[in-house]
Amino acid sequence: MSLQVSELRVHYRTLRGDVRALDGMSFELGDGEILGLVGESGCGKSTLGKSLIRMDGRMRHVGGRVVLDGRELPIADDRAMNDFRFKEVSLIPQYAMSALNPTRKIRRMVGELLRSRGAALDAAELERRMDQVGLPREVLDRYPIELSGGMKQRMVMVISTLLDPSLLIADEVTSALDVSTQKAVARALLGFRDSGYVKSMIFVTHDIALTHHIADTIMVMYAGRLAEKAPADALVKAPRHPYTRLLVDSLPEVGVRYAERRLEGIAGSPPSLLDPPPGCRFRARCPLAGDECAEEPPVAEVAPGHHVACWKA
Amino acid sequence: MRRYFGRKLLIYGLTFFVAVTVNWMIPRFMPGDPVASMVARANVTKPEAVEAMRAYYNNLFGLDQPLLTQYANFWGALLRGDFGTSIWLFPTPVSQVIGGAVPYTLALVVPSVLLSWVVGNQFGAYAARRKLLDNTVLPVGYVLTAMPYMWLAVLLAWALGVIAGLFPVAGGYSFSMRPNLSWTFFLDLLHHWTLPFLSLFLVALGGWAIGMRNMIIYELESDYSTYLSALGAPARLIRRYAFRNAVLPQITGLALQLGVLVAGALVTEIVFAYPGLGSLILKAIQNKDFFLLQGAFLFIVLGVLIANFIIDIVYVVVDPRTRAGMAGAQA
């Protein structure tokens, strides 16, 4: 097991009280596994991604453990966590387009960053990896503003994985890209895993269709908790949790004319995480909800590797 | 690159032309007749003599010619480096009068502008990450920057000059001394220079520190800073990048503020009776000395334009984005 997260609780401090963005998340990630993390806005997926590398000032680690390669990550201790960042856990941020210092040439910036982490710049290796994602080498002698959005994105991908981290968190990396670039980025991420630059990966997104192409396992989150986690095919083709089913049903299908049948969405919105209702958090929007749903459903393994948190599954 | 500077030079040329024209107009359309006051100073009572003197002076200064000819002559003389003859200190040439005042103004303006900018930036960047400093010293910065130059000058003159008696409150050097090249004279100059310098320095310092503090906080919250911290880069590196990027708007600010700073310096000189261009302008106005006024203004306009041009060049050197804008970005 590469990554083990158990009962992780991370809250946001606000003036009106704690927002429970992560409320007891447990999951495991194997070596070489790519985990697609899916859910609607505010379900806690970005919070999970951030918790594993760098919590921002408003986040507070309330409970739970994160173990990476047998070592516990000190996620609440910003300073101690520095030893793990970049080397063990790395991040491709959501804002990859603006992640590079605009007033430094890329070669110099990368060199300075590596030196500050006590690593030397291996120019040959850097260029080899750039070739792999289709970046011309001249890019290194340019300023970030001279690159297109897609180039910046790929540059950040190369930089983030330069120290061969064990875990890579790719946070909404494809959200701002057009479809053809999305495909290139997805393929590059797969290439990183296959070349052994990263051992395992968490691919945070809200695009189930794209995740299906690159992820081995897909995990669906709802309101700060795990809803369903299953091998990618099983989750898309035979979802067990009603939320996953509605999520998959709301995807458009190729070849279907939606003039006859309107595309279904999911009615309602997720509950406030400031003071979440007891029991199953999807209850208010769930078509199958019954009396037992007033009690919190445990995460059960319904098939090998297929975990669902639902009484009706 | 050449096109960029060509365009810049054209703009500066145009500004210069307009400034010179306005400069020529202001004294001529100002109320009062300088020749009449010169004649009156001579205490002549015979009407024929008065008439003769009037004609002589009008001819000497070229005031008997049509306005357009005067304007053309003005440009001609200007390009020859001839600013005319001072009326107040007749018959000293204006260039000579100004030449005597410029070193004092430069000695005051250049160090106060540059030092306040450098120290203010460092201080603001430091305050941005020290909560205590941010909460205590920065409010003082707000008070300082909101203060008119001459008001602080008067306060300093009163507190450090009159009450504490530490510094002289008037003049460029002691009245008992004649300018010469000696350590005693130099120290005396420095002694007189301190208070006007301090009042300029302190007011500008507050503004730069506040600007820098806000810019640094903005930069430290920007995406590239967040990314670097996520990769575990030390705070030192992130702060260095943030400072470097936060300085850029401060450079623009310097270009924008330059005119204000020079104007402030002129007023401060008057408060301290410092023998620079500011005091000279005041004297020129009081004595309706067109030519001296024109010369002084022209000098200031030229100085500010040159300084702005230098800042433009510096900006191109330090910000790669302006260079990319000139060459056209390549994807």
XYZ file of C-alpha atoms in Angstrom:
644
model
C 0.000 0.000 0.000
C 1.395 3.339 -1.016
C -1.025 5.649 0.759
C -3.341 4.949 3.647
C -5.773 7.595 4.828
C -7.801 6.753 7.885
C -10.623 8.710 9.449
C -9.205 11.985 8.173
C -11.039 15.032 9.481
C -10.131 18.510 8.280
C -12.256 21.516 9.148
C -12.254 25.087 7.934
C -12.408 27.702 10.626
C -15.011 30.367 10.009
C -16.631 32.997 12.191
C -19.826 30.935 12.286
C -18.086 27.761 13.350
C -16.187 24.886 11.805
C -17.003 23.805 8.278
C -16.455 20.053 8.150
C -14.988 19.772 4.686
C -13.488 16.336 5.388
C -15.480 14.369 7.902
C -13.925 10.974 8.422
C -12.436 9.977 5.079
C -10.742 6.585 4.836
C -9.258 5.046 1.733
C -6.169 3.330 0.426
C -4.096 3.791 -2.659
C -1.885 1.035 -4.041
C 1.526 1.314 -5.691
C 1.202 2.435 -9.288
C -2.469 3.175 -8.859
C -4.173 6.230 -10.322
C -7.167 7.265 -8.255
C -9.759 9.518 -9.825
C -11.388 11.672 -7.179
C -14.798 12.900 -8.276
C -17.534 14.982 -6.730
C -19.390 18.237 -7.127
C -18.042 21.584 -5.919
C -17.782 21.801 -2.176
C -17.725 18.049 -1.602
C -14.219 18.249 -0.134
C -12.149 16.825 -2.963
C -9.826 19.815 -3.241
C -9.598 19.941 0.542
C -8.447 16.336 0.519
C -5.858 17.119 -2.137
C -4.572 20.111 -0.186
C -4.551 18.231 3.125
C -2.129 15.728 1.706
C 0.456 18.354 0.747
C -0.136 21.783 2.220
C -3.054 22.967 4.282
C -3.839 26.655 3.975
C -4.170 28.934 6.976
C -7.865 28.383 7.524
C -7.684 24.588 7.519
C -7.355 22.629 10.724
C -6.467 18.991 11.088
C -8.990 17.626 13.569
C -8.295 13.930 13.451
C -7.174 10.932 11.475
C -3.871 9.748 10.051
C -2.194 9.765 6.682
C 0.512 7.164 6.081
C 2.644 7.249 2.952
C 5.012 4.352 2.247
C 4.918 3.332 5.878
C 5.707 6.788 7.231
C 3.095 9.013 8.793
C 2.723 12.395 7.103
C 2.763 15.265 9.635
C 0.043 17.059 7.727
C -0.803 19.440 10.571
C 2.812 20.541 10.991
C 3.622 22.892 8.147
C 7.354 22.871 8.851
C 7.806 19.134 9.363
C 5.752 18.531 6.228
C 8.358 20.427 4.191
C 10.625 17.370 4.177
C 7.958 15.407 2.338
C 6.807 18.044 -0.112
C 8.105 17.769 -3.672
C 10.233 14.736 -2.714
C 7.519 12.386 -1.478
C 4.269 14.228 -2.208
C 3.957 16.652 -5.073
C 1.227 18.725 -6.601
C 0.095 19.865 -9.996
C -2.083 22.778 -8.962
C -5.386 23.895 -10.344
C -3.807 27.238 -11.279
C -0.950 25.767 -13.333
C -1.297 28.654 -15.805
C -0.142 31.146 -13.202
C 2.045 28.892 -11.068
C 5.343 30.074 -12.512
C 7.073 33.258 -11.414
C 6.485 35.654 -14.332
C 9.817 37.446 -14.007
C 12.180 34.463 -14.069
C 13.261 32.443 -17.047
C 12.094 28.886 -16.540
C 15.533 27.283 -16.482
C 16.691 29.662 -13.772
C 13.527 29.239 -11.729
C 13.752 25.463 -11.836
C 17.420 25.615 -10.873
C 16.727 27.908 -7.934
C 13.837 25.788 -6.759
C 15.850 22.571 -6.898
C 18.856 24.131 -5.181
C 16.623 25.412 -2.390
C 15.484 21.822 -1.870
C 19.039 20.537 -1.810
C 18.889 18.874 -5.210
C 21.008 19.582 -8.250
C 19.484 20.345 -11.617
C 19.998 17.415 -13.951
C 19.610 19.229 -17.258
C 19.640 16.068 -19.375
C 16.909 14.442 -17.315
C 14.833 17.630 -17.383
C 15.095 17.833 -21.154
C 14.260 14.160 -21.549
C 11.082 14.641 -19.573
C 10.210 17.736 -21.556
C 10.595 15.733 -24.756
C 8.246 13.171 -23.306
C 5.430 15.715 -22.870
C 6.238 17.375 -26.185
C 7.782 20.581 -24.906
C 10.550 22.106 -27.052
C 13.765 22.704 -25.136
C 13.804 26.428 -25.968
C 11.009 26.751 -23.435
C 13.624 26.663 -20.691
C 15.077 29.947 -21.904
C 11.744 31.686 -22.077
C 9.653 33.533 -19.546
C 6.324 31.963 -18.551
C 4.402 34.708 -20.366
C 5.949 33.577 -23.616
C 4.275 30.165 -23.352
C 0.742 29.155 -24.200
C -1.555 27.900 -21.468
C -1.071 24.273 -22.453
C 2.712 24.659 -22.474
C 2.709 26.200 -19.020
C 0.548 23.355 -17.803
C 2.964 20.742 -19.156
C 5.946 22.647 -17.808
C 4.411 22.634 -14.336
C 3.727 18.908 -14.692
C 7.375 18.278 -15.503
C 8.623 20.493 -12.661
C 6.304 18.964 -10.076
C 7.449 15.430 -10.820
C 11.151 16.196 -11.209
C 12.115 14.646 -7.866
C 10.158 11.446 -8.545
C 7.591 11.804 -5.773
C 5.786 8.791 -4.425
C 2.406 10.495 -4.574
C 1.273 13.092 -7.094
C -1.862 15.128 -6.571
C -3.237 16.497 -9.821
C -5.856 19.031 -8.772
C -8.367 19.841 -11.523
C -5.532 19.950 -14.020
C -7.774 19.596 -17.019
C -10.546 21.969 -15.973
C -9.309 24.997 -17.901
C -8.176 23.168 -21.017
C -9.854 22.437 -24.311
C -10.705 18.846 -25.106
C -7.693 18.008 -27.271
C -5.276 19.456 -24.728
C -7.099 17.543 -21.990
C -6.301 14.359 -23.819
C -2.620 15.282 -24.135
C -2.421 16.114 -20.432
C -4.152 12.870 -19.464
C -1.781 10.897 -21.649
C 1.233 12.683 -20.159
C 0.067 11.825 -16.642
C -0.274 8.166 -17.610
C 3.210 8.358 -19.113
C 4.623 9.715 -15.845
C 3.191 6.785 -13.963
C 4.370 4.246 -16.537
C 7.896 5.734 -16.597
C 8.016 5.506 -12.816
C 8.345 9.262 -12.253
C 5.495 8.992 -9.784
C 4.411 5.895 -7.941
C 0.769 6.706 -7.468
C -1.514 9.559 -8.287
C -4.697 11.207 -7.116
C -6.471 12.827 -10.003
C -8.959 15.344 -8.638
C -11.638 16.338 -11.111
C -15.346 16.717 -11.673
C -15.165 15.112 -15.088
C -16.110 11.447 -14.708
C -15.741 10.743 -18.407
C -12.118 11.867 -18.520
C -11.272 10.152 -15.230
C -12.630 6.922 -16.622
C -9.934 7.008 -19.304
C -6.931 7.392 -17.055
C -7.862 6.233 -13.560
C -7.613 2.679 -12.266
C -9.972 3.420 -9.424
C -12.565 6.123 -9.056
C -13.617 7.518 -5.707
C -16.785 9.570 -5.425
C -17.090 11.997 -2.535
C -20.200 13.594 -1.210
C -20.376 16.312 1.452
C -17.005 15.560 3.008
C -17.390 11.788 3.031
C -16.693 8.849 0.814
C -19.748 7.754 -1.159
C -18.328 5.068 -3.395
C -14.935 3.780 -4.446
C -14.536 1.155 -7.103
C -12.438 0.120 -10.098
C -13.040 2.680 -12.829
C -15.067 0.407 -15.100
C -17.242 -0.936 -12.336
C -17.995 2.495 -11.008
C -19.049 3.914 -14.372
C -20.877 0.851 -15.671
C -22.403 -0.524 -12.470
C -22.527 2.173 -9.821
C -24.098 1.113 -6.513
C -24.513 4.389 -4.660
C -27.607 6.371 -5.757
C -25.508 9.537 -5.923
C -22.996 7.921 -8.280
C -25.832 6.613 -10.396
C -27.370 10.058 -10.733
C -23.944 11.535 -11.433
C -23.249 9.034 -14.200
C -26.776 9.418 -15.579
C -26.344 13.147 -15.887
C -23.505 12.684 -18.372
C -24.391 13.191 -22.026
C -23.835 10.138 -24.214
C -22.413 10.188 -27.687
C -24.987 9.383 -30.386
C -28.024 10.113 -28.238
C -30.261 12.988 -29.257
C -31.334 14.928 -26.245
C -34.292 16.480 -28.051
C -36.490 13.588 -26.942
C -35.092 13.078 -23.470
C -33.897 15.982 -21.376
C -30.562 15.447 -19.668
C -31.211 14.738 -16.009
C -29.415 16.668 -13.343
C -29.503 15.991 -9.627
C -32.170 18.089 -7.957
C -31.250 20.086 -4.882
C -27.840 20.954 -3.530
C -25.465 19.387 -0.996
C -26.072 20.135 2.694
C -24.190 22.852 4.510
C -21.046 21.429 6.057
C -21.222 24.019 8.809
C -23.707 21.886 10.681
C -24.385 18.798 8.594
C -27.571 16.800 9.259
C -27.180 13.446 11.019
C -27.389 10.232 9.053
C -26.707 9.850 5.353
C -25.827 13.251 3.934
C -27.373 12.502 0.559
C -30.716 11.630 2.142
C -32.498 14.896 1.223
C -31.747 14.471 -2.496
C -31.895 10.689 -2.678
C -34.773 9.049 -4.581
C -34.355 5.838 -2.576
C -34.087 7.332 0.893
C -35.851 5.406 3.628
C -36.052 5.372 7.399
C -32.717 3.620 7.931
C -30.983 6.519 6.184
C -31.443 8.597 9.345
C -28.504 6.629 10.600
C -25.091 7.087 9.079
C -24.329 4.294 6.578
C -20.960 2.569 7.119
C -18.553 2.038 4.228
C -19.004 -1.570 3.143
C -17.082 -3.629 0.627
C -19.824 -5.015 -1.630
C -17.446 -6.600 -4.151
C -13.640 -6.901 -4.216
C -12.320 -3.335 -4.232
C -15.818 -1.888 -4.452
C -16.681 0.195 -1.387
C -20.040 1.883 -0.926
C -21.482 3.924 1.896
C -25.186 3.346 1.432
C -27.848 1.236 3.153
C -29.529 0.470 -0.140
C -26.484 -0.616 -2.088
C 12.919 47.516 -29.077
C 13.930 50.413 -31.313
C 10.308 51.123 -32.168
C 9.415 51.171 -28.503
C 12.079 53.700 -27.628
C 11.319 55.669 -30.793
C 7.713 56.012 -29.667
C 8.796 56.900 -26.134
C 11.184 59.557 -27.423
C 8.442 61.041 -29.589
C 6.136 61.270 -26.567
C 8.847 62.874 -24.478
C 9.630 65.290 -27.329
C 5.982 66.310 -27.566
C 5.770 66.738 -23.797
C 8.850 68.900 -23.901
C 7.416 71.053 -26.685
C 4.132 71.601 -24.839
C 5.951 72.273 -21.572
C 8.198 74.875 -23.190
C 5.223 76.570 -24.829
C 3.224 76.720 -21.611
C 6.365 77.863 -19.866
C 6.721 80.711 -22.338
C 3.076 81.692 -22.004
C 2.684 81.783 -18.230
C 4.948 84.735 -17.400
C 3.757 86.725 -20.400
C 0.101 86.419 -19.455
C 0.823 86.898 -15.762
C -0.455 90.212 -14.351
C 2.152 92.935 -13.778
C 4.761 94.617 -15.982
C 8.386 93.789 -15.159
C 9.775 96.659 -17.198
C 7.608 99.133 -15.288
C 8.906 97.779 -12.014
C 12.515 98.026 -13.207
C 11.956 101.608 -14.286
C 10.306 102.370 -10.981
C 13.269 100.883 -9.139
C 15.562 103.319 -10.945
C 13.730 106.265 -9.264
C 13.712 108.444 -12.388
C 11.158 111.273 -12.402
C 11.651 112.871 -15.802
C 8.981 111.505 -18.197
C 11.360 111.533 -21.207
C 13.936 109.519 -19.271
C 11.263 107.040 -18.166
C 10.147 106.655 -21.759
C 13.710 106.123 -22.945
C 14.399 103.518 -20.277
C 11.170 101.693 -21.058
C 12.073 101.570 -24.749
C 15.594 100.392 -23.909
C 14.456 97.541 -21.687
C 11.641 96.496 -24.008
C 14.128 96.315 -26.823
C 16.695 94.514 -24.696
C 14.292 91.779 -23.621
C 12.623 91.704 -27.015
C 9.238 92.603 -25.525
C 8.548 95.188 -28.257
C 8.128 92.506 -30.903
C 4.879 90.730 -31.816
C 4.079 87.709 -29.604
C 4.684 85.179 -32.370
C 8.140 86.569 -33.089
C 8.894 86.506 -29.371
C 7.867 82.850 -29.314
C 10.067 81.968 -32.281
C 12.986 83.900 -30.811
C 12.471 82.097 -27.538
C 12.903 78.704 -29.198
C 15.901 79.921 -31.145
C 17.622 81.203 -28.039
C 16.693 78.073 -26.116
C 18.339 75.805 -28.646
C 21.472 77.940 -28.423
C 21.400 77.437 -24.653
C 20.565 81.086 -24.077
C 17.872 81.564 -21.436
C 18.066 85.350 -21.532
C 19.015 87.882 -18.899
C 17.592 87.945 -15.404
C 15.521 90.980 -14.573
C 15.859 90.613 -10.820
C 19.650 90.192 -10.881
C 20.149 92.334 -13.986
C 22.417 91.898 -15.902
C 23.398 88.351 -14.824
C 22.406 85.724 -17.456
C 19.616 83.376 -16.307
C 21.722 80.292 -17.023
C 24.302 81.524 -14.543
C 21.717 82.234 -11.827
C 20.157 78.817 -12.288
C 23.566 77.181 -12.438
C 24.223 78.472 -8.938
C 20.960 77.060 -7.551
C 20.755 73.681 -9.300
C 23.453 71.894 -7.246
C 21.531 72.643 -4.042
C 18.260 71.330 -5.448
C 19.880 68.226 -6.890
C 21.711 67.553 -3.633
C 18.359 67.673 -1.886
C 16.083 65.886 -4.377
C 18.241 63.046 -5.663
C 19.256 61.535 -2.300
C 15.851 62.047 -0.704
C 13.974 60.469 -3.628
C 16.321 57.517 -4.077
C 16.952 56.830 -0.393
C 13.294 57.090 0.574
C 12.417 54.729 -2.264
C 15.041 52.137 -1.356
C 14.560 52.334 2.419
C 10.769 52.524 2.081
C 10.687 49.393 -0.075
C 12.891 47.421 2.294
C 10.967 48.585 5.285
C 7.569 47.877 3.729
C 8.666 44.385 2.694
C 9.895 43.755 6.212
C 6.708 45.083 7.788
C 4.607 42.818 5.577
C 5.778 39.768 7.502
C 6.106 41.198 10.997
C 2.690 41.604 12.519
C 3.980 43.791 15.351
C 5.760 46.156 12.990
C 2.788 46.155 10.672
C 0.486 47.263 13.460
C 2.723 49.837 15.098
C 5.055 51.489 12.633
C 2.914 51.437 9.536
C 0.216 53.738 10.930
C 3.046 56.237 11.391
C 3.720 55.771 7.693
C 0.133 56.717 6.911
C 0.459 59.890 8.979
C 3.764 60.754 7.320
C 2.594 60.226 3.790
C -0.590 62.241 4.366
C 1.435 65.153 5.671
C 2.178 68.074 3.331
C 5.934 68.530 2.852
C 6.028 72.074 4.104
C 4.033 71.245 7.217
C 6.519 68.561 8.225
C 9.298 70.973 7.273
C 7.876 73.634 9.598
C 7.462 71.063 12.393
C 11.034 69.828 11.992
C 12.431 73.349 11.847
C 10.527 74.202 15.003
C 11.325 71.021 16.955
C 14.909 70.259 15.925
C 15.938 73.759 14.956
C 14.279 76.272 17.241
C 13.538 74.177 20.362
C 16.386 71.645 20.362
C 18.789 73.944 18.548
C 20.463 71.003 16.812
C 20.210 72.249 13.264
C 20.130 75.615 11.555
C 16.726 76.504 10.133
C 17.695 78.669 7.156
C 20.164 78.950 4.333
C 22.427 76.584 2.435
C 25.462 77.433 4.617
C 26.315 79.766 7.483
C 26.156 83.461 6.720
C 29.600 83.853 8.234
C 31.164 81.591 5.614
C 32.147 81.961 2.003
C 31.882 78.913 -0.255
C 35.253 77.181 -0.466
C 36.656 73.709 -0.771
C 37.299 72.731 2.823
C 36.037 70.183 5.332
C 34.603 72.888 7.592
C 32.545 74.281 4.759
C 31.427 70.825 3.673
C 30.310 69.936 7.200
C 28.494 73.232 7.426
C 26.716 72.442 4.143
C 25.733 69.027 5.486
C 24.474 70.588 8.686
C 22.188 72.930 6.769
C 21.143 70.190 4.374
C 19.912 67.771 7.072
C 16.528 69.268 7.947
C 15.279 69.923 4.403
C 16.478 66.460 3.440
C 14.726 64.855 6.408
C 11.381 66.473 5.691
C 11.469 65.296 2.064
C 12.772 61.870 2.985
C 10.261 61.155 5.752
C 7.145 62.107 3.793
C 8.151 60.031 0.778
C 9.326 57.128 2.950
C 5.854 56.568 4.436
C 4.255 56.329 1.002
C 6.793 53.865 -0.382
C 6.661 51.652 2.711
C 2.870 51.399 2.588
C 2.853 50.698 -1.134
C 5.496 48.007 -0.786
C 3.789 46.352 2.158
C 0.549 45.994 0.217
C 2.314 44.758 -2.902
C 4.320 42.157 -0.981
C 1.228 40.798 0.726
C -0.451 40.548 -2.659
C 2.546 38.772 -4.187
C 2.899 36.344 -1.278
C -0.689 35.274 -1.842
C -0.273 34.894 -5.579
C -0.357 31.551 -7.332
C 3.365 31.208 -7.925
C 4.075 31.753 -4.219
C 1.477 29.148 -3.247
C 2.924 26.700 -5.739
C 6.446 27.192 -4.429
C 5.330 26.656 -0.838
C 3.454 23.525 -1.875
C 6.738 22.232 -3.277
C 8.382 23.045 0.038
C 10.544 25.929 -1.208
C 11.989 27.896 1.711
C 10.326 31.180 2.642
C 13.557 32.961 1.726
C 13.243 32.067 -1.948
C 9.548 32.914 -2.076
C 10.127 36.279 -0.432
C 12.929 37.049 -2.854
C 10.631 36.419 -5.816
C 7.825 38.376 -4.198
C 10.087 41.346 -3.521
C 11.439 41.305 -7.027
C 7.942 41.331 -8.494
C 6.544 43.829 -6.002
C 9.276 46.318 -6.848
C 7.989 46.657 -10.415
C 4.848 48.679 -9.586
C 6.968 50.709 -7.186
C 9.188 51.707 -10.096
C 6.121 52.875 -11.989
C 5.063 54.691 -8.839
C 8.412 56.432 -8.724
C 7.939 57.716 -12.266
C 4.455 58.955 -11.394
C 5.520 60.547 -8.122
C 8.597 62.289 -9.446
C 6.806 65.507 -10.353
C 5.093 65.619 -6.960
C 8.392 64.999 -5.184
C 10.127 67.798 -7.061
C 7.245 70.172 -6.321
C 7.512 69.185 -2.663
C 11.227 69.851 -2.722
C 10.642 73.364 -4.082
C 8.227 74.203 -1.272
C 10.558 72.719 1.324
C 13.405 74.857 0.021
C 11.286 77.944 0.558
C 10.508 76.929 4.159
C 14.204 76.533 4.914
C 15.300 79.453 2.696
C 17.516 76.878 0.985
C 19.286 78.467 -1.991
C 17.939 76.048 -4.625
C 15.518 76.361 -7.520
C 12.474 76.627 -5.227
C 13.699 79.759 -3.521
C 14.776 81.065 -6.904
C 11.303 80.587 -8.361
C 9.779 82.427 -5.417
C 12.183 85.353 -5.924
C 11.503 85.329 -9.664
C 7.762 85.555 -9.088
C 8.115 88.296 -6.515
C 10.289 90.320 -8.893
C 8.286 89.496 -12.032
C 11.437 88.038 -13.533
C 10.027 86.276 -16.648
C 13.261 84.931 -17.849
C 14.458 83.517 -14.596
C 11.064 81.898 -14.023
C 11.096 80.409 -17.504
C 14.600 79.145 -17.081
C 13.880 77.554 -13.714
C 10.682 75.876 -14.915
C 12.372 74.680 -18.035
C 15.120 73.155 -16.001
C 12.650 71.348 -13.755
C 10.609 70.070 -16.693
C 13.758 68.835 -18.369
C 14.932 67.165 -15.171
C 11.649 65.369 -14.576
C 11.448 64.249 -18.210
C 14.985 62.884 -18.173
C 14.367 61.082 -14.889
C 11.178 59.561 -16.278
C 13.003 58.399 -19.356
C 15.643 56.728 -17.204
C 12.907 54.974 -15.228
C 11.351 53.792 -18.496
C 14.650 52.251 -19.496
C 15.135 50.658 -16.070
C 11.656 49.171 -16.265
C 12.380 47.549 -19.583
C 15.535 46.054 -18.114
C 13.891 44.620 -14.991
C 10.519 43.461 -16.312
C 10.725 40.820 -19.041
C 7.040 41.288 -19.779
C 7.574 44.746 -21.273
C 10.292 43.322 -23.480
C 8.045 40.527 -24.653
C 5.353 43.096 -25.413
C 7.820 44.906 -27.679
C 9.069 41.914 -29.565
C 5.661 40.246 -29.833
C 5.082 37.086 -27.815
C 5.890 33.754 -29.378
C 3.865 30.712 -28.449
